[in-house]
Amino acid sequence: MTTTTKMSRAIGAVTAAAIGLTLLTGCGDEAASVPEDWGTLDTKSLSVGYPEKKGYKEQPAAERAKANAAVALKEEGGLRTGMVSVQLDFATGVDDAGEAAAAAGAGIGLGTTRKETTDVRLTGAESARDARRIDYEFTSSGKDRTPAQGTPMTGVVIAGVDSKHVPFAVRINAVKGSLSRQDLDAFVESITVK
């Protein structure tokens, strides 16, 4: 077999593999881009990235609150200084992103200051890509291993409804300034809804 024939076969194999991959992913839905140094939380409704390089680690199912389908925590000196959480099916009678955001927003709590609410388009199932982003700030209560009372915190919640009409809320809370605006945007952009 000549070198040219071997190269032609290799190119053909690579092309066939690329076409196969395109067919597999093209017929379905795309996956969101997760930064290289991030981990991923995967649930039945969505997957979301978290900044692993900045100290966030996935919490085992046995240790997380029952309401959370997945959690990644950042702990420093025994305190939880950052958290990414996913809640599924957290409200009844929710049919769209606006209703999911209203329900999730009610759960943000008193004492928070909403900074901005925007419509966003997520990656994934076409019927479930519409979502709402709520940016907010609050101060830590100092309870349950959170930073000292009064510590400024920042938060983002993304709410929507998956392709099976299950409402979801994805939330990130962190000590203010520990995550940049780019980190928070990357968090939102890392969500793939199913």
mmCIF file of C-alpha atoms in Angstrom, residues 51-193:
data_model
loop_
_atom_site.group_PDB
_atom_site.id
_atom_site.type_symbol
_atom_site.label_atom_id
_atom_site.label_comp_id
_atom_site.label_asym_id
_atom_site.label_seq_id
_atom_site.Cartn_x
_atom_site.Cartn_y
_atom_site.Cartn_z
ATOM 1 C CA PRO A 51 -15.327 27.051 38.788
ATOM 2 C CA GLU A 52 -13.387 24.034 40.058
ATOM 3 C CA LYS A 53 -10.050 25.839 39.765
ATOM 4 C CA LYS A 54 -11.336 28.464 42.195
ATOM 5 C CA GLY A 55 -11.931 25.838 44.875
ATOM 6 C CA TYR A 56 -15.475 24.618 44.192
ATOM 7 C CA LYS A 57 -16.037 20.880 44.708
ATOM 8 C CA GLU A 58 -19.085 18.736 44.029
ATOM 9 C CA GLN A 59 -20.954 17.857 47.209
ATOM 10 C CA PRO A 60 -21.892 14.174 47.650
ATOM 11 C CA ALA A 61 -25.629 13.445 47.419
ATOM 12 C CA ALA A 62 -25.722 12.211 51.025
ATOM 13 C CA GLU A 63 -24.479 15.594 52.295
ATOM 14 C CA ARG A 64 -26.614 18.030 50.308
ATOM 15 C CA ALA A 65 -30.033 19.401 51.205
ATOM 16 C CA LYS A 66 -32.958 17.327 49.943
ATOM 17 C CA ALA A 67 -34.223 20.229 47.779
ATOM 18 C CA ASN A 68 -30.994 20.281 45.733
ATOM 19 C CA ALA A 69 -30.456 17.946 42.775
ATOM 20 C CA ALA A 70 -26.747 18.895 42.630
ATOM 21 C CA VAL A 71 -24.367 21.193 44.526
ATOM 22 C CA ALA A 72 -20.768 22.374 44.281
ATOM 23 C CA LEU A 73 -19.323 24.164 47.319
ATOM 24 C CA LYS A 74 -16.314 26.317 48.015
ATOM 25 C CA GLU A 75 -15.158 26.041 51.607
ATOM 26 C CA GLU A 76 -12.511 28.170 53.275
ATOM 27 C CA GLY A 77 -11.556 27.887 56.930
ATOM 28 C CA GLY A 78 -14.612 25.725 57.606
ATOM 29 C CA LEU A 79 -16.989 28.287 56.042
ATOM 30 C CA ARG A 80 -19.024 27.920 52.842
ATOM 31 C CA THR A 81 -17.896 30.957 50.862
ATOM 32 C CA GLY A 82 -19.447 29.893 47.554
ATOM 33 C CA MET A 83 -22.135 27.537 46.302
ATOM 34 C CA VAL A 84 -23.573 26.435 42.966
ATOM 35 C CA SER A 85 -26.882 24.607 43.338
ATOM 36 C CA VAL A 86 -29.525 23.089 41.077
ATOM 37 C CA GLN A 87 -33.137 22.740 42.188
ATOM 38 C CA LEU A 88 -35.640 20.830 40.078
ATOM 39 C CA ASP A 89 -39.424 20.708 40.243
ATOM 40 C CA PHE A 90 -39.340 23.329 43.008
ATOM 41 C CA ALA A 91 -42.744 24.875 42.220
ATOM 42 C CA THR A 92 -46.149 23.746 40.972
ATOM 43 C CA GLY A 93 -48.175 25.288 38.163
ATOM 44 C CA VAL A 94 -45.074 26.630 36.415
ATOM 45 C CA ASP A 95 -45.265 26.548 32.614
ATOM 46 C CA ASP A 96 -42.594 28.937 31.355
ATOM 47 C CA ALA A 97 -39.395 30.795 32.215
ATOM 48 C CA GLY A 98 -41.248 33.842 33.552
ATOM 49 C CA GLU A 99 -43.239 31.765 36.033
ATOM 50 C CA ALA A 100 -40.149 29.778 37.026
ATOM 51 C CA ALA A 101 -38.234 33.023 37.625
ATOM 52 C CA ALA A 102 -41.079 34.434 39.732
ATOM 53 C CA ALA A 103 -41.057 31.299 41.901
ATOM 54 C CA ALA A 104 -37.252 31.207 42.141
ATOM 55 C CA GLY A 105 -37.137 34.943 42.846
ATOM 56 C CA ALA A 106 -39.502 34.502 45.770
ATOM 57 C CA GLY A 107 -36.978 32.040 47.203
ATOM 58 C CA ILE A 108 -34.131 34.541 47.097
ATOM 59 C CA GLY A 109 -35.408 35.940 50.371
ATOM 60 C CA LEU A 110 -35.815 39.176 52.227
ATOM 61 C CA GLY A 111 -32.851 41.469 52.535
ATOM 62 C CA THR A 112 -31.604 40.897 49.012
ATOM 63 C CA THR A 113 -31.153 43.655 46.474
ATOM 64 C CA ARG A 114 -32.033 42.700 42.927
ATOM 65 C CA LYS A 115 -29.597 44.272 40.509
ATOM 66 C CA GLU A 116 -30.958 43.097 37.170
ATOM 67 C CA THR A 117 -33.393 40.620 35.595
ATOM 68 C CA THR A 118 -32.800 39.614 31.972
ATOM 69 C CA ASP A 119 -34.067 37.069 29.472
ATOM 70 C CA VAL A 120 -31.399 34.589 28.390
ATOM 71 C CA ARG A 121 -31.193 31.778 25.831
ATOM 72 C CA LEU A 122 -29.546 28.620 27.081
ATOM 73 C CA THR A 123 -27.916 25.892 25.041
ATOM 74 C CA GLY A 124 -29.745 22.593 24.638
ATOM 75 C CA ALA A 125 -33.285 21.415 23.937
ATOM 76 C CA GLU A 126 -34.955 23.993 21.691
ATOM 77 C CA SER A 127 -38.239 23.903 23.635
ATOM 78 C CA ALA A 128 -36.421 24.695 26.887
ATOM 79 C CA ARG A 129 -33.831 27.313 25.927
ATOM 80 C CA ASP A 130 -35.709 30.372 27.203
ATOM 81 C CA ALA A 131 -34.770 31.290 30.768
ATOM 82 C CA ARG A 132 -34.493 34.296 33.054
ATOM 83 C CA ARG A 133 -31.401 35.510 34.854
ATOM 84 C CA ILE A 134 -31.706 37.385 38.143
ATOM 85 C CA ASP A 135 -28.576 39.090 39.505
ATOM 86 C CA TYR A 136 -28.750 40.085 43.166
ATOM 87 C CA GLU A 137 -26.713 40.983 46.243
ATOM 88 C CA PHE A 138 -27.215 40.238 49.917
ATOM 89 C CA THR A 139 -25.308 40.015 53.174
ATOM 90 C CA SER A 140 -24.395 36.756 54.855
ATOM 91 C CA SER A 141 -26.397 35.720 57.897
ATOM 92 C CA GLY A 142 -23.379 34.081 59.509
ATOM 93 C CA LYS A 143 -25.471 30.931 60.119
ATOM 94 C CA ASP A 144 -24.927 27.373 58.913
ATOM 95 C CA ARG A 145 -21.193 27.778 58.290
ATOM 96 C CA THR A 146 -21.633 30.855 56.068
ATOM 97 C CA PRO A 147 -19.235 33.838 56.225
ATOM 98 C CA ALA A 148 -19.480 36.250 59.157
ATOM 99 C CA GLN A 149 -22.761 38.101 59.518
ATOM 100 C CA GLY A 150 -22.866 41.134 57.245
ATOM 101 C CA THR A 151 -20.317 39.851 54.712
ATOM 102 C CA PRO A 152 -21.324 41.183 51.248
ATOM 103 C CA MET A 153 -22.392 38.375 48.911
ATOM 104 C CA THR A 154 -23.358 38.217 45.242
ATOM 105 C CA GLY A 155 -25.757 35.861 43.544
ATOM 106 C CA VAL A 156 -27.184 34.828 40.191
ATOM 107 C CA VAL A 157 -30.174 32.573 39.637
ATOM 108 C CA ILE A 158 -31.190 31.163 36.249
ATOM 109 C CA ALA A 159 -34.740 29.837 36.086
ATOM 110 C CA GLY A 160 -36.672 28.076 33.362
ATOM 111 C CA VAL A 161 -38.546 24.928 32.407
ATOM 112 C CA ASP A 162 -36.878 21.882 30.847
ATOM 113 C CA SER A 163 -38.139 19.997 27.772
ATOM 114 C CA LYS A 164 -40.349 17.808 29.991
ATOM 115 C CA HIS A 165 -41.904 20.914 31.624
ATOM 116 C CA VAL A 166 -39.987 20.496 34.885
ATOM 117 C CA PRO A 167 -39.084 23.880 36.419
ATOM 118 C CA PHE A 168 -35.444 24.427 37.329
ATOM 119 C CA ALA A 169 -33.460 27.032 39.233
ATOM 120 C CA VAL A 170 -29.676 27.144 38.998
ATOM 121 C CA ARG A 171 -28.051 29.406 41.554
ATOM 122 C CA ILE A 172 -24.575 30.628 42.360
ATOM 123 C CA ASN A 173 -23.831 32.536 45.565
ATOM 124 C CA ALA A 174 -20.362 33.720 46.529
ATOM 125 C CA VAL A 175 -18.541 36.265 48.634
ATOM 126 C CA LYS A 176 -18.739 39.500 46.662
ATOM 127 C CA GLY A 177 -15.642 40.025 44.511
ATOM 128 C CA SER A 178 -14.495 36.387 44.633
ATOM 129 C CA LEU A 179 -16.008 35.758 41.196
ATOM 130 C CA SER A 180 -15.671 38.228 38.339
ATOM 131 C CA ARG A 181 -18.486 39.309 36.035
ATOM 132 C CA GLN A 182 -16.849 37.051 33.418
ATOM 133 C CA ASP A 183 -17.039 34.105 35.857
ATOM 134 C CA LEU A 184 -20.744 34.758 36.464
ATOM 135 C CA ASP A 185 -21.405 35.068 32.720
ATOM 136 C CA ALA A 186 -19.445 31.841 32.072
ATOM 137 C CA PHE A 187 -21.577 30.112 34.712
ATOM 138 C CA VAL A 188 -24.749 31.094 32.814
ATOM 139 C CA GLU A 189 -23.216 30.169 29.449
ATOM 140 C CA SER A 190 -22.196 26.729 30.776
ATOM 141 C CA ILE A 191 -25.805 25.541 31.236
ATOM 142 C CA THR A 192 -27.115 22.871 28.878
ATOM 143 C CA VAL A 193 -30.827 22.265 29.361
#
